[in-house]
Short mmCIF file of C-alpha atoms in Angstrom, two decimals:
data_model
loop_
_atom_site.label_atom_id
_atom_site.label_comp_id
_atom_site.label_asym_id
_atom_site.label_seq_id
_atom_site.Cartn_x
_atom_site.Cartn_y
_atom_site.Cartn_z
CA ASP E 7 0.06 -0.14 -0.02
CA SER E 8 1.51 3.33 -1.16
CA GLY E 9 -0.54 5.55 0.87
CA VAL E 10 -2.18 7.34 -1.97
CA THR E 11 -5.75 6.54 -2.39
CA GLN E 12 -7.71 7.12 -5.53
CA THR E 13 -11.79 7.19 -5.95
CA PRO E 14 -13.63 5.49 -7.50
CA LYS E 15 -11.83 2.45 -8.67
CA HIS E 16 -13.93 1.90 -11.70
CA LEU E 17 -15.89 4.26 -13.51
CA ILE E 18 -18.19 3.68 -16.48
CA THR E 19 -19.80 6.49 -18.27
CA ALA E 20 -21.07 7.44 -21.83
CA THR E 21 -19.73 9.49 -24.71
CA GLY E 22 -20.14 13.13 -24.14
CA GLN E 23 -20.14 13.17 -20.28
CA ARG E 24 -18.03 14.48 -17.66
CA VAL E 25 -16.24 12.84 -14.62
CA THR E 26 -14.23 13.78 -11.83
CA LEU E 27 -11.49 11.42 -10.45
CA ARG E 28 -10.27 12.07 -6.78
CA CYS E 29 -6.88 11.45 -5.25
CA SER E 30 -5.70 11.84 -1.68
CA PRO E 31 -1.73 11.99 -1.41
CA ARG E 32 0.33 10.46 1.02
CA SER E 33 0.30 12.33 4.36
CA GLY E 34 2.90 14.78 4.10
CA ASP E 35 3.44 14.83 0.63
CA LEU E 36 2.85 18.13 -1.33
CA SER E 37 2.94 17.20 -4.87
CA VAL E 38 0.52 15.43 -6.90
CA TYR E 39 0.62 14.11 -10.40
CA TRP E 40 -1.54 12.74 -12.82
CA TYR E 41 -0.85 10.17 -15.38
CA GLN E 42 -2.79 8.37 -18.11
CA GLN E 43 -2.01 4.82 -18.93
CA SER E 44 -3.60 3.12 -22.05
CA LEU E 45 -2.60 0.35 -24.24
CA ASP E 46 -1.59 2.28 -27.26
CA GLN E 47 0.11 5.49 -25.67
CA GLY E 48 1.45 3.86 -22.53
CA LEU E 49 2.10 5.70 -19.47
CA GLN E 50 1.71 9.40 -19.99
CA PHE E 51 2.05 12.22 -17.73
CA LEU E 52 -0.59 14.67 -17.54
CA ILE E 53 -0.15 17.28 -15.14
CA GLN E 54 1.45 18.33 -11.65
CA TYR E 55 0.46 20.23 -8.75
CA TYR E 56 2.66 21.47 -5.66
CA ASN E 57 1.02 22.90 -2.71
CA GLY E 58 -2.10 23.92 -4.71
CA GLU E 59 -0.50 25.43 -7.57
CA GLU E 60 -0.02 23.78 -11.21
CA ARG E 61 3.66 23.18 -11.73
CA ALA E 62 4.10 21.26 -14.72
CA LYS E 63 1.77 19.97 -17.72
CA GLY E 64 2.25 17.38 -19.99
CA ASN E 65 0.04 15.61 -22.37
CA ILE E 66 -3.10 16.72 -21.27
CA LEU E 67 -6.15 17.49 -23.38
CA GLU E 68 -7.93 20.85 -23.38
CA ARG E 69 -11.04 18.73 -22.26
CA PHE E 70 -8.91 17.92 -18.87
CA SER E 71 -8.39 19.93 -16.24
CA ALA E 72 -7.24 19.38 -12.38
CA GLN E 73 -7.11 21.15 -9.11
CA GLN E 74 -5.40 20.55 -5.63
CA PHE E 75 -7.41 21.80 -2.78
CA PRO E 76 -6.07 23.47 0.56
CA ASP E 77 -6.40 20.00 2.16
CA LEU E 78 -3.96 18.69 -1.09
CA HIS E 79 -6.18 16.36 -2.38
CA SER E 80 -6.69 16.44 -5.90
CA GLU E 81 -9.27 16.01 -8.70
CA LEU E 82 -8.93 15.53 -12.56
CA ASN E 83 -11.99 16.43 -14.48
CA LEU E 84 -12.59 14.92 -18.02
CA SER E 85 -15.38 16.47 -19.79
CA SER E 86 -16.61 15.62 -23.02
CA LEU E 87 -15.69 12.17 -23.07
CA GLU E 88 -14.71 10.22 -25.80
CA LEU E 89 -14.16 6.27 -26.50
CA GLY E 90 -10.49 7.10 -26.75
CA ASP E 91 -10.28 8.49 -23.06
CA SER E 92 -11.03 5.08 -21.83
CA ALA E 93 -7.83 4.46 -19.73
CA LEU E 94 -6.43 3.84 -16.27
CA TYR E 95 -5.83 7.07 -14.79
CA PHE E 96 -3.09 7.37 -12.01
CA CYS E 97 -2.23 9.52 -9.19
CA ALA E 98 0.92 9.57 -7.70
CA SER E 99 2.52 11.91 -4.99
CA SER E 100 5.70 13.18 -3.53
CA VAL E 101 7.31 15.27 -1.02
CA GLY E 102 8.76 17.93 -3.20
CA GLN E 103 7.88 19.49 -6.37
CA GLY E 104 10.65 18.26 -8.75
CA GLY E 105 14.46 16.74 -8.23
CA SER E 106 14.58 13.11 -7.68
CA TYR E 107 11.82 12.63 -5.25
CA GLU E 108 10.39 9.29 -5.31
CA GLN E 109 6.92 9.14 -6.38
CA TYR E 110 4.42 6.89 -5.14
CA PHE E 111 1.47 5.71 -7.15
CA GLY E 112 -1.86 5.18 -6.05
CA PRO E 113 -4.09 1.79 -7.18
CA GLY E 114 -5.40 3.98 -10.24
CA THR E 115 -9.17 4.53 -11.28
CA ARG E 116 -10.08 2.49 -14.59
CA LEU E 117 -12.29 4.60 -16.86
CA THR E 118 -14.38 3.11 -19.25
CA VAL E 119 -16.06 5.22 -22.15
CA THR E 120 -19.08 3.48 -23.97
CA GLY A 2 11.47 16.27 -24.75
CA GLU A 3 12.79 13.25 -23.56
CA ASN A 4 12.72 10.11 -25.82
CA VAL A 5 12.93 6.72 -24.02
CA GLU A 6 13.05 3.41 -25.28
CA GLN A 7 12.92 -0.04 -23.30
CA HIS A 8 14.01 -3.43 -24.83
CA PRO A 9 12.69 -6.03 -24.82
CA SER A 10 9.03 -5.23 -24.82
CA THR A 11 8.10 -8.93 -23.53
CA LEU A 12 10.81 -11.19 -21.93
CA SER A 13 10.37 -14.56 -20.68
CA VAL A 14 12.70 -16.59 -18.51
CA GLN A 15 12.48 -19.82 -16.45
CA GLU A 16 12.71 -19.48 -12.75
CA GLY A 17 16.17 -19.14 -11.56
CA ASP A 18 17.54 -17.33 -14.50
CA SER A 19 18.63 -13.81 -14.71
CA ALA A 20 16.86 -10.86 -16.51
CA VAL A 21 18.06 -7.58 -18.26
CA ILE A 22 15.92 -5.01 -19.21
CA LYS A 23 17.49 -2.06 -21.15
CA CYS A 24 16.60 1.59 -21.28
CA THR A 25 18.09 4.36 -23.77
CA TYR A 26 17.35 7.96 -23.29
CA SER A 27 17.98 10.92 -25.29
CA ASP A 28 18.03 13.92 -22.79
CA SER A 29 21.81 14.22 -21.78
CA ALA A 30 20.72 16.23 -18.77
CA SER A 31 18.97 13.59 -17.09
CA ASN A 32 20.57 12.46 -13.72
CA TYR A 33 17.72 10.21 -11.77
CA PHE A 34 17.12 6.92 -13.25
CA PRO A 35 14.50 5.06 -11.43
CA TRP A 36 12.73 1.55 -12.25
CA TYR A 37 9.14 0.75 -11.72
CA LYS A 38 7.30 -2.37 -11.23
CA GLN A 39 3.47 -2.78 -12.00
CA GLU A 40 1.78 -5.74 -11.18
CA LEU A 41 -1.58 -6.27 -12.81
CA GLY A 42 -4.52 -4.31 -11.27
CA LYS A 43 -1.77 -2.03 -9.44
CA GLY A 44 -0.03 1.27 -9.78
CA PRO A 45 3.74 1.51 -10.68
CA GLN A 46 5.69 0.90 -7.85
CA LEU A 47 9.66 2.21 -7.29
CA ILE A 48 12.09 -0.94 -7.19
CA ILE A 49 15.26 0.72 -7.38
CA ASP A 50 16.74 4.11 -8.61
CA ILE A 51 20.32 5.51 -9.24
CA ARG A 52 21.78 8.97 -9.55
CA SER A 53 24.08 9.93 -12.03
CA ASN A 54 27.19 9.97 -9.94
CA VAL A 55 27.07 6.26 -9.39
CA GLY A 56 27.36 3.48 -11.94
CA GLU A 57 25.81 0.70 -10.16
CA LYS A 58 23.33 0.05 -7.57
CA LYS A 59 22.25 -3.44 -5.90
CA ASP A 60 19.54 -4.47 -3.64
CA GLN A 61 19.35 -7.91 -3.17
CA ARG A 62 18.48 -9.75 -6.37
CA ILE A 63 17.90 -6.42 -8.40
CA ALA A 64 20.55 -4.21 -9.71
CA VAL A 65 20.94 -1.15 -12.24
CA THR A 66 23.60 -0.34 -13.98
CA LEU A 67 24.12 3.00 -15.66
CA ASN A 68 25.94 4.28 -18.67
CA LYS A 69 25.71 8.07 -19.06
CA THR A 70 28.12 8.29 -21.92
CA ALA A 71 25.98 5.87 -23.81
CA LYS A 72 22.73 7.07 -22.62
CA HIS A 73 21.24 4.03 -21.03
CA PHE A 74 20.77 2.19 -18.12
CA SER A 75 19.74 -1.65 -17.46
CA LEU A 76 17.70 -3.18 -14.71
CA HIS A 77 19.06 -6.80 -13.57
CA ILE A 78 17.20 -9.34 -11.58
CA THR A 79 18.82 -12.47 -10.76
CA GLU A 80 17.45 -15.73 -9.49
CA THR A 81 13.88 -14.85 -11.01
CA GLN A 82 10.91 -15.99 -9.16
CA PRO A 83 7.34 -16.16 -10.45
CA GLU A 84 6.51 -13.32 -8.14
CA ASP A 85 9.13 -11.03 -10.25
CA SER A 86 6.15 -11.49 -13.42
CA ALA A 87 4.81 -8.02 -13.72
CA VAL A 88 5.57 -5.06 -16.55
CA TYR A 89 8.73 -3.01 -15.67
CA PHE A 90 9.15 0.76 -16.68
CA CYS A 91 12.32 3.03 -16.50
CA ALA A 92 11.35 6.70 -16.28
CA PRO A 93 14.41 8.72 -16.51
CA ARG A 94 14.36 12.43 -15.39
CA ARG A 95 16.24 15.48 -14.92
CA GLY A 96 16.96 16.41 -11.44
CA ALA A 97 15.21 19.72 -11.57
CA GLY A 98 12.31 18.46 -13.89
CA ASN A 99 8.99 17.39 -12.87
CA MET A 100 7.88 15.07 -15.63
CA LEU A 101 8.16 11.57 -15.58
CA THR A 102 8.77 10.24 -19.07
CA PHE A 103 8.02 6.45 -18.93
CA GLY A 104 9.43 3.63 -21.32
CA GLY A 105 6.99 1.50 -23.27
CA GLY A 106 7.20 -1.10 -20.49
CA THR A 107 8.78 -4.57 -20.65
CA ARG A 108 6.48 -7.70 -19.79
CA LEU A 109 8.61 -10.12 -17.93
CA MET A 110 7.39 -13.50 -17.43
CA VAL A 111 8.99 -16.11 -15.19
CA LYS A 112 7.84 -19.85 -15.83
CA PRO A 113 7.98 -21.82 -12.74
#
């Protein structure tokens, strides 16, 4: 158990809908990262927040957004969902905002868009 | 951005044999080199990492070796066991960078 929690574990929704994925980092970690894992794209970095502020952006679509709240939990919002958005979404956390800080991954949310 | 490649994409070994997975990267400024293990239904878990001032690091049956000149680092697993079966990812990055760029993954199967 990494100490990172993600909810829900599974999510099934229809195209065009909007969903919110939630992540609680390990106690004491200030950074939260979001990753998408799909069969054709592998593991891709989406976005990072550190202590409530956006720190880095990766291959995140404009239809996706995220935020980190004062209690440090984070939410990833996915809107206008398409079939291709079906994937595993992982959240990771680390103590620092960069450098060689170990990232601890949560168990993931499996999103299925039908 | 960083271009990361892993080889092989799949690896099947007999229990007790050794397994080696290689990761090549393009960013010469990379100075942190972790390996992650992902078991079915779980998130990636860091199993070993190395920094650029060290050429090799060992932790029981696993080791990582780094060749900064050639821009590659390798994961070595000795005396493989069925529980080593998983997908392994490398994710080299700059010390000051935030992004993890993962390799495509290597599916290791250890046959009992």
